[in-house]
Coordinates of C-alpha atoms (C1' of nucleotides) in Angstrom, one line a residue:
Chain E
X395 CA 5.2 29.2 31.7
X396 CA 4.0 31.0 34.5
X397 CA 2.0 33.9 33.5
X398 CA 2.2 36.7 35.8
X399 CA 0.0 39.0 33.9
X400 CA -0.2 43.0 35.6
X401 CA -0.8 42.2 38.6
X402 CA 3.0 41.5 39.3
X403 CA 3.2 45.0 40.0
X404 CA 1.5 45.4 42.9
X405 CA 3.6 42.7 44.2
X406 CA 6.7 44.1 42.8
X407 CA 6.0 47.4 44.9
X408 CA 5.4 45.4 48.3
X409 CA 8.5 42.9 47.4
X410 CA 10.9 45.9 47.1
X411 CA 12.5 45.1 50.4
X412 CA 13.2 41.5 50.0
X413 CA 17.4 40.6 51.1
X414 CA 18.9 41.1 48.0
X415 CA 17.4 42.1 44.4
X416 CA 20.5 40.1 43.2
X417 CA 24.3 40.5 45.0
X418 CA 26.5 42.1 43.3
X419 CA 28.9 39.9 41.8
X420 CA 26.3 37.6 40.5
X421 CA 24.7 40.4 38.5
X422 CA 26.5 41.5 35.7
X423 CA 26.8 37.1 34.9
X424 CA 23.1 37.4 34.9
X425 CA 23.6 40.2 31.9
X426 CA 25.6 38.2 30.6
X427 CA 24.1 34.7 30.6
X428 CA 20.8 36.0 29.2
X429 CA 22.6 38.2 26.5
X430 CA 23.5 34.5 25.2
X431 CA 20.8 33.3 25.2
X432 CA 19.0 35.8 23.4
X433 CA 22.3 35.6 21.3
X434 CA 21.4 31.5 20.8
X435 CA 17.9 32.7 19.7
X436 CA 18.3 34.1 17.2
X437 CA 20.6 33.1 15.4
X438 CA 18.4 29.9 15.3
X439 CA 15.3 32.1 14.1
X440 CA 17.8 33.3 11.6
X441 CA 18.5 30.0 10.6
X442 CA 14.7 28.3 10.6
X443 CA 13.5 31.3 8.6
X444 CA 16.8 30.3 5.7
X445 CA 14.7 27.1 5.6
X446 CA 11.6 28.4 4.8
X447 CA 11.7 29.2 1.0
X448 CA 9.4 32.4 -0.7
X449 CA 10.2 34.3 2.4
X450 CA 8.6 37.9 2.6
X451 CA 9.3 39.5 5.8
X452 CA 12.2 38.3 8.4
X453 CA 10.4 39.2 11.0
X454 CA 10.2 37.0 14.6
X455 CA 6.4 36.6 14.2
X456 CA 6.1 35.9 10.5
X457 CA 9.5 33.6 10.3
X458 CA 7.6 31.5 13.0
X459 CA 4.2 31.2 11.3
X460 CA 5.9 30.7 8.0
X461 CA 7.4 27.6 9.7
X462 CA 4.4 26.8 10.6
X463 CA 2.5 26.9 7.2
X464 CA 5.7 25.3 5.9
X465 CA 6.2 22.6 7.9
X466 CA 1.6 22.0 7.9
X467 CA 2.7 21.7 3.9
X468 CA 5.6 19.5 3.9
X469 CA 3.2 16.7 6.2
X470 CA 0.7 16.8 4.4
X471 CA 2.8 16.5 1.3
X472 CA 4.7 13.1 2.9
X473 CA 1.4 12.1 4.1
X474 CA 0.4 12.2 0.2
X475 CA 3.6 10.1 -0.7
X476 CA 3.2 7.5 1.5
X477 CA -0.5 7.0 0.3
X478 CA 0.2 6.7 -2.7
X479 CA 3.5 4.0 -1.9
X480 CA 0.8 1.8 -0.1
X481 CA -1.5 1.6 -3.2
X482 CA 0.9 0.7 -5.1
X483 CA 1.6 -2.5 -3.2
X484 CA -2.0 -2.9 -2.7
X485 CA -2.2 -2.1 -7.1
X486 CA 0.3 -5.8 -7.2
X487 CA -1.6 -7.6 -5.5
X488 CA -5.2 -6.0 -7.3
X489 CA -3.4 -6.6 -10.4
X490 CA -2.3 -9.7 -10.7
X491 CA -5.8 -10.7 -9.5
X492 CA -6.7 -8.4 -12.9
X493 CA -4.3 -11.1 -15.4
X494 CA -5.4 -13.6 -13.9
X495 CA -9.3 -13.0 -14.4
X496 CA -8.5 -11.5 -18.2
X497 CA -6.3 -14.9 -18.7
X498 CA -9.4 -17.7 -17.6
X499 CA -12.0 -15.0 -19.6
X500 CA -9.0 -15.6 -22.9
X501 CA -8.1 -18.9 -22.0
X502 CA -8.7 -20.2 -24.7
X503 CA -8.0 -17.2 -26.7
X504 CA -4.8 -16.3 -26.7
X505 CA -2.4 -17.1 -23.0
X506 CA -0.7 -13.9 -23.9
X507 CA -0.9 -12.0 -20.9
X508 CA 0.3 -8.8 -21.1
X509 CA 0.4 -6.4 -17.5
X510 CA -2.1 -3.7 -18.5
X511 CA -3.1 -2.1 -16.1
X512 CA -6.3 0.8 -16.0
X513 CA -5.6 2.8 -12.1
X514 CA -3.7 5.5 -12.3
X515 CA -1.4 5.0 -10.2
X516 CA 0.1 1.8 -10.3
X517 CA 3.1 1.8 -12.1
X518 CA 4.8 -1.4 -11.5
X519 CA 5.4 -4.2 -9.6
X520 CA 5.6 -7.3 -11.6
X521 CA 4.3 -7.3 -14.7
X522 CA 4.7 -11.0 -15.4
X523 CA 4.4 -12.6 -19.1
X524 CA 3.7 -16.2 -19.8
X525 CA 3.6 -17.5 -23.5
X526 CA 4.3 -21.2 -24.6
X527 CA 5.2 -23.0 -27.3
X528 CA 5.2 -26.8 -27.1
X529 CA 7.1 -27.2 -25.5
X530 CA 9.4 -23.9 -24.9
X531 CA 8.0 -21.2 -22.9
X532 CA 8.4 -17.8 -22.6
X533 CA 8.5 -16.2 -19.2
X534 CA 8.5 -12.2 -20.2
X535 CA 8.7 -10.4 -15.6
X536 CA 9.2 -6.4 -15.2
X537 CA 9.8 -6.1 -11.2
X538 CA 11.7 -3.5 -9.1
X539 CA 15.6 -3.7 -9.6
X540 CA 17.1 -5.6 -5.7
X541 CA 19.8 -7.9 -4.9
X542 CA 18.7 -11.5 -5.7
X543 CA 15.2 -11.0 -7.6
X544 CA 16.9 -13.2 -11.0
X545 CA 17.8 -15.7 -8.6
X546 CA 15.0 -16.2 -7.4
X547 CA 12.8 -15.7 -10.1
X548 CA 15.7 -18.9 -11.7
X549 CA 14.6 -20.3 -8.5
X550 CA 10.4 -20.3 -8.7
X551 CA 10.9 -21.0 -12.6
X552 CA 13.3 -24.3 -11.8
X553 CA 10.9 -24.9 -8.8
X554 CA 7.5 -25.2 -11.3
X555 CA 9.3 -28.6 -13.4
X556 CA 10.9 -26.0 -16.5
X557 CA 14.8 -25.8 -17.9
X558 CA 15.7 -22.6 -18.3
X559 CA 18.0 -22.8 -21.2
X560 CA 18.6 -18.4 -22.1
X561 CA 17.9 -15.6 -19.9
X562 CA 18.6 -11.7 -20.4
X563 CA 18.0 -8.7 -18.1
X564 CA 18.3 -5.4 -18.8
X565 CA 18.1 -2.3 -16.7
X566 CA 14.6 0.5 -17.0
X567 CA 14.7 3.3 -15.5
X568 CA 14.4 1.7 -11.5
X569 CA 13.2 -1.8 -12.8
X570 CA 15.1 -4.2 -14.4
X571 CA 13.3 -6.3 -17.7
X572 CA 14.3 -10.5 -17.3
X573 CA 13.4 -12.5 -19.9
X574 CA 13.4 -15.9 -20.0
X575 CA 12.5 -19.1 -21.9
X576 CA 12.6 -22.6 -20.5
X577 CA 12.3 -25.7 -21.3
X578 CA 9.6 -28.1 -20.4
X579 CA 10.4 -30.9 -18.1
X580 CA 8.8 -34.2 -18.0
X581 CA 5.6 -34.3 -15.8
X582 CA 5.4 -30.6 -16.7
X583 CA 1.5 -29.9 -17.4
X584 CA 0.8 -26.7 -15.0
X585 CA -1.6 -24.5 -16.7
X586 CA 0.0 -20.2 -17.7
X587 CA -2.2 -19.2 -15.7
X588 CA -0.8 -21.6 -12.7
X589 CA 2.4 -20.1 -13.6
X590 CA 1.7 -17.1 -13.6
X591 CA 0.3 -17.0 -9.7
X592 CA 3.0 -19.2 -8.8
X593 CA 5.3 -16.3 -9.6
X594 CA 3.8 -13.2 -9.1
X595 CA 2.8 -15.6 -5.2
X596 CA 6.9 -16.5 -4.9
X597 CA 8.3 -12.5 -5.9
X598 CA 6.6 -11.3 -2.3
Chain N
X632 CA 19.1 44.1 13.7
X633 CA 21.6 46.3 14.8
X634 CA 23.3 45.6 17.9
X635 CA 24.4 48.6 20.6
X636 CA 26.6 45.6 22.4
X637 CA 27.4 46.7 26.0
X638 CA 28.9 49.7 25.5
X639 CA 25.7 52.0 25.0
X640 CA 25.3 52.1 28.8
X641 CA 27.5 54.9 28.5
X642 CA 25.3 56.3 25.5
X643 CA 22.8 55.8 27.6
X644 CA 23.8 58.2 31.0
X645 CA 25.3 60.8 28.4
X646 CA 21.3 60.7 27.6
X647 CA 19.3 61.6 29.7
X648 CA 18.9 65.3 29.1
X649 CA 17.0 64.1 25.8
X650 CA 13.6 66.0 24.9
X651 CA 11.7 63.0 24.6
X652 CA 12.0 59.4 26.2
X653 CA 8.9 59.3 25.5
X654 CA 5.2 60.9 25.2
X655 CA 4.0 60.7 28.4
X656 CA -0.4 59.2 27.1
X657 CA 1.8 57.5 24.2
X658 CA 4.5 55.4 27.6
X659 CA 1.0 53.0 28.0
X660 CA 0.3 52.4 24.5
X661 CA 3.8 51.4 23.9
X662 CA 3.9 48.6 26.9
X663 CA 0.3 47.5 25.8
X664 CA 2.2 46.9 22.2
X665 CA 4.8 45.4 23.1
X666 CA 2.9 43.0 25.3
X667 CA 0.8 41.9 22.9
X668 CA 3.8 41.4 20.7
X669 CA 5.1 38.8 23.2
X670 CA 2.0 37.4 23.9
X671 CA 1.2 36.3 19.3
X672 CA 5.3 35.4 20.1
X673 CA 4.6 32.9 22.1
X674 CA 1.5 32.0 20.4
X675 CA 3.6 31.1 18.2
X676 CA 6.2 29.2 19.6
X677 CA 3.0 26.9 21.1
X678 CA 1.3 26.2 17.6
X679 CA 5.2 25.3 16.3
X680 CA 6.3 23.5 19.5
X681 CA 2.8 21.0 18.2
X682 CA 3.1 20.5 14.9
X683 CA 6.9 19.0 16.0
X684 CA 6.8 15.1 16.9
X685 CA 8.3 13.8 19.7
X686 CA 9.1 16.9 21.7
X687 CA 10.7 16.8 24.6
X688 CA 12.1 19.5 25.9
X689 CA 9.4 23.0 25.7
X690 CA 12.3 25.1 25.9
X691 CA 12.1 28.0 23.1
X692 CA 15.6 27.6 22.1
X693 CA 14.6 23.5 21.6
X694 CA 11.4 24.7 19.3
X695 CA 13.5 26.3 17.3
X696 CA 15.7 23.2 16.9
X697 CA 13.6 20.7 17.0
X698 CA 12.2 23.0 14.3
X699 CA 14.5 22.8 12.0
X700 CA 15.8 19.4 12.2
X701 CA 12.2 18.3 11.4
X702 CA 11.3 20.5 8.5
X703 CA 15.0 19.4 6.8
X704 CA 13.2 16.5 7.2
X705 CA 10.6 16.3 5.7
X706 CA 12.0 18.5 2.4
X707 CA 15.4 15.6 2.7
X708 CA 11.8 13.4 2.7
X709 CA 10.0 15.3 0.0
X710 CA 12.6 15.1 -1.8
X711 CA 14.0 11.6 -2.2
X712 CA 9.7 11.0 -2.7
X713 CA 9.9 13.8 -6.0
X714 CA 13.0 11.7 -6.9
X715 CA 11.6 8.3 -7.5
X716 CA 8.6 10.1 -9.0
X717 CA 10.4 10.5 -11.8
X718 CA 12.1 7.6 -12.3
X719 CA 8.9 5.6 -12.0
X720 CA 6.3 7.9 -14.4
X721 CA 2.6 6.8 -14.6
X722 CA 3.9 7.0 -18.2
X723 CA 4.8 3.0 -18.8
X724 CA 1.7 2.2 -17.5
X725 CA -0.7 4.7 -19.6
X726 CA 1.8 4.2 -22.4
X727 CA 1.3 0.3 -22.5
X728 CA -1.8 1.1 -22.6
X729 CA -2.2 2.6 -24.5
X730 CA 0.6 1.1 -27.3
X731 CA -1.8 -1.6 -26.8
X732 CA -4.9 -0.5 -27.9
X733 CA -3.0 1.0 -30.8
X734 CA -2.4 -2.7 -31.5
X735 CA -6.0 -4.1 -30.9
X736 CA -7.6 -1.5 -33.3
X737 CA -4.5 -2.0 -36.2
X738 CA -4.7 -5.8 -35.9
X739 CA -6.0 -8.2 -33.2
X740 CA -2.9 -9.5 -33.7
X741 CA -2.0 -12.3 -31.3
X742 CA 1.8 -14.0 -31.5
X743 CA 2.1 -17.3 -31.6
X744 CA 1.0 -19.8 -28.8
X745 CA -0.2 -23.2 -28.9
X746 CA -2.2 -24.1 -25.7
X747 CA -2.8 -27.5 -27.4
X748 CA -6.0 -25.5 -28.1
X749 CA -6.0 -23.6 -30.7
X750 CA -2.6 -22.5 -32.8
X751 CA -2.6 -18.9 -33.5
X752 CA 0.3 -18.4 -35.6
X753 CA -0.6 -15.1 -36.5
X754 CA -0.3 -12.6 -38.6
X755 CA 3.3 -11.7 -39.8
X756 CA 2.5 -8.3 -37.8
X757 CA 4.8 -8.6 -35.0
X758 CA 4.1 -8.5 -31.3
X759 CA 5.2 -4.6 -30.1
X760 CA 5.5 -3.3 -26.4
X761 CA 7.0 -0.4 -25.5
X762 CA 7.3 1.3 -22.4
X763 CA 8.9 5.1 -21.4
X764 CA 9.9 5.8 -18.0
X765 CA 11.9 9.1 -18.0
X766 CA 14.4 9.6 -21.0
X767 CA 14.5 5.5 -21.5
X768 CA 13.0 3.5 -23.8
X769 CA 12.0 0.0 -23.0
X770 CA 11.0 -1.7 -26.8
X771 CA 9.8 -5.3 -26.2
X772 CA 8.7 -7.1 -29.9
X773 CA 8.4 -11.1 -30.9
X774 CA 8.6 -11.6 -35.1
X775 CA 9.2 -14.5 -36.9
X776 CA 13.0 -15.4 -36.9
X777 CA 13.9 -13.7 -39.7
X778 CA 17.6 -13.1 -41.2
X779 CA 18.4 -9.7 -40.3
X780 CA 15.1 -8.6 -38.7
X781 CA 17.2 -8.1 -35.5
X782 CA 19.2 -5.2 -37.6
X783 CA 16.4 -3.8 -39.5
X784 CA 14.5 -3.6 -36.2
X785 CA 17.6 -1.4 -34.7
X786 CA 18.2 0.8 -37.5
X787 CA 14.0 1.5 -37.7
X788 CA 14.8 2.3 -33.9
X789 CA 18.1 4.5 -34.0
X790 CA 15.8 6.1 -37.6
X791 CA 13.3 8.1 -34.0
X792 CA 16.0 8.9 -32.7
X793 CA 16.8 6.9 -30.2
X794 CA 20.3 5.2 -29.3
X795 CA 20.3 2.3 -28.2
X796 CA 22.0 1.0 -24.4
X797 CA 20.9 -2.4 -24.5
X798 CA 20.1 -5.2 -26.6
X799 CA 18.6 -9.6 -26.0
X800 CA 17.1 -11.6 -28.1
X801 CA 16.1 -14.9 -27.3
X802 CA 15.0 -17.2 -29.8
X803 CA 10.8 -19.1 -29.2
X804 CA 10.2 -21.7 -31.1
X805 CA 9.4 -20.6 -34.4
X806 CA 9.9 -16.3 -33.1
X807 CA 12.4 -14.3 -31.3
X808 CA 11.8 -12.1 -28.8
X809 CA 13.3 -8.6 -28.7
X810 CA 14.1 -6.6 -25.9
X811 CA 16.0 -3.3 -26.8
X812 CA 16.8 -0.5 -24.1
X813 CA 17.5 2.9 -25.4
X814 CA 17.9 6.1 -25.0
X815 CA 16.1 9.4 -26.2
X816 CA 18.3 11.6 -28.2
X817 CA 18.1 15.3 -28.2
X818 CA 14.2 16.4 -29.5
X819 CA 12.5 13.0 -29.2
X820 CA 9.1 13.9 -28.6
X821 CA 7.4 10.6 -30.3
X822 CA 4.2 9.6 -28.6
X823 CA 4.2 5.7 -27.7
X824 CA 1.4 5.4 -29.8
X825 CA 3.7 6.7 -32.9
X826 CA 7.2 4.6 -32.1
X827 CA 5.0 1.5 -32.4
X828 CA 3.3 2.5 -35.2
X829 CA 6.2 3.9 -37.2
X830 CA 7.8 0.2 -36.0
X831 CA 4.7 -2.2 -36.8
X832 CA 5.6 0.6 -40.5
X833 CA 9.3 -0.4 -40.6
X834 CA 8.7 -4.7 -40.8
X835 CA 6.3 -5.2 -43.2
Chain L
dA268 C1' 21.9 28.2 46.6
dC269 C1' 22.7 27.7 41.6
dC270 C1' 20.9 28.2 37.2
dA271 C1' 17.8 28.3 33.9
dA272 C1' 13.9 29.3 31.4
dC273 C1' 10.7 33.1 31.5
dA274 C1' 7.9 37.8 30.6
dC275 C1' 7.9 42.3 31.4
dG276 C1' 9.4 47.0 31.1
dT277 C1' 11.8 50.3 28.4
dG278 C1' 14.4 52.5 24.8
dA279 C1' 15.9 52.4 20.4
dA280 C1' 15.9 52.0 15.7
dC281 C1' 13.2 51.7 10.6
dC282 C1' 9.5 52.9 7.7
Chain Q
dT1072 C1' 5.3 61.4 13.3
dG1073 C1' 2.6 57.8 14.3
dG1074 C1' 3.9 52.3 14.2
dT1075 C1' 6.5 48.6 15.0
dT1076 C1' 10.3 44.9 15.9
dC1077 C1' 13.9 45.0 17.8
dA1078 C1' 17.7 43.8 21.8
dC1079 C1' 18.6 44.8 26.3
dG1080 C1' 18.7 44.7 31.8
dT1081 C1' 15.6 42.8 35.8
dG1082 C1' 12.7 40.7 38.8
dT1083 C1' 10.8 36.2 39.4
dT1084 C1' 10.1 31.0 39.5
dG1085 C1' 10.6 26.4 39.3
dG1086 C1' 14.2 21.9 39.9

DNA sequence: ACCAACACGTGAACC
DNA sequence: TGGTTCACGTGTTGG
């Protein structure tokens, strides 16, 4: 990366009396190496141009320019996707809080809680719904497909003092729709809100 | 992109007596233009290298190579993100809200529930929830335990142009908690609201 | 002294 | 017939 500019013309004249411009045997070797270098260069140029969609001009300059543009575009896309990803997990927390708010509002009226989320992005993460009928509890969860998720959920449920009597897992796209029936045991006296909260917390 | 190879040396010797190697006035202009071209080239090279993270060698060849590698990586990432997007559309979220709205509009149905405070064993109309993820549809229904209810529901679902792939029925007190996974077939293009409405109507 | 990488000037080809 | 792009050989420099 040394810029000689146009002032080296003079230098070249004066430097004519160098010991040897080039060793005669090495001369050919030099031009061969350079040839190989250029070859590799152009090869990479075509390889790069093949990765750029909708490339009109096959100019080296245009290839470089469009490559730059394309990389910027891709990077931007990736950043947006990542942003959305981050947003999702955050929404999940909000979602839980919201549901609890709803539950508190409807506290006496209906314990049924749907994971309705008004925000545009947050699609997943546990939608939790708990219903109670006498001593029977119905728990419905929609969560990411993950190894051991069901076991973890069941463990959490039984930890709460519930005895599972029925369970069902249906694969639904990238998520699993899990329904579980359980019986209250002994001194179980949790409110549904607490059940939802405990399960949400247990699945993080 | 014409390869002359090393055979042009002879040509150059024989072609010595060409009418015009170059117009004398144009000669300098030519080398100037070429200078400018190279200048632009190297400029784009540095611009490109600036976009590549973790670039060790500032070689032209390395810049091109790493640019290729990086573009491939980014493209792959974008593809994966897009793939995920396809699966978990925000459709499901919106649809859930919509379906709830429909339900609220039709009847403020609140499924049977007993918290100790109030007990709403409500209308004979079931609770219906529909989610869509790509070509897969998840239908959840809570309805009274009745003979042939499941069959009737399944019949209604298949009438709508859906193909059932999974189903689950869990007894929950006096009601049944039914979950069904179905695939869209052919020209199925109903909105979830209509699905909910049809099922509600079909179960009376 | 070698090797690798660069910029330069130049002739040719293609609109 | 200019204008633009290319590949080539060559001189030069830093490690």
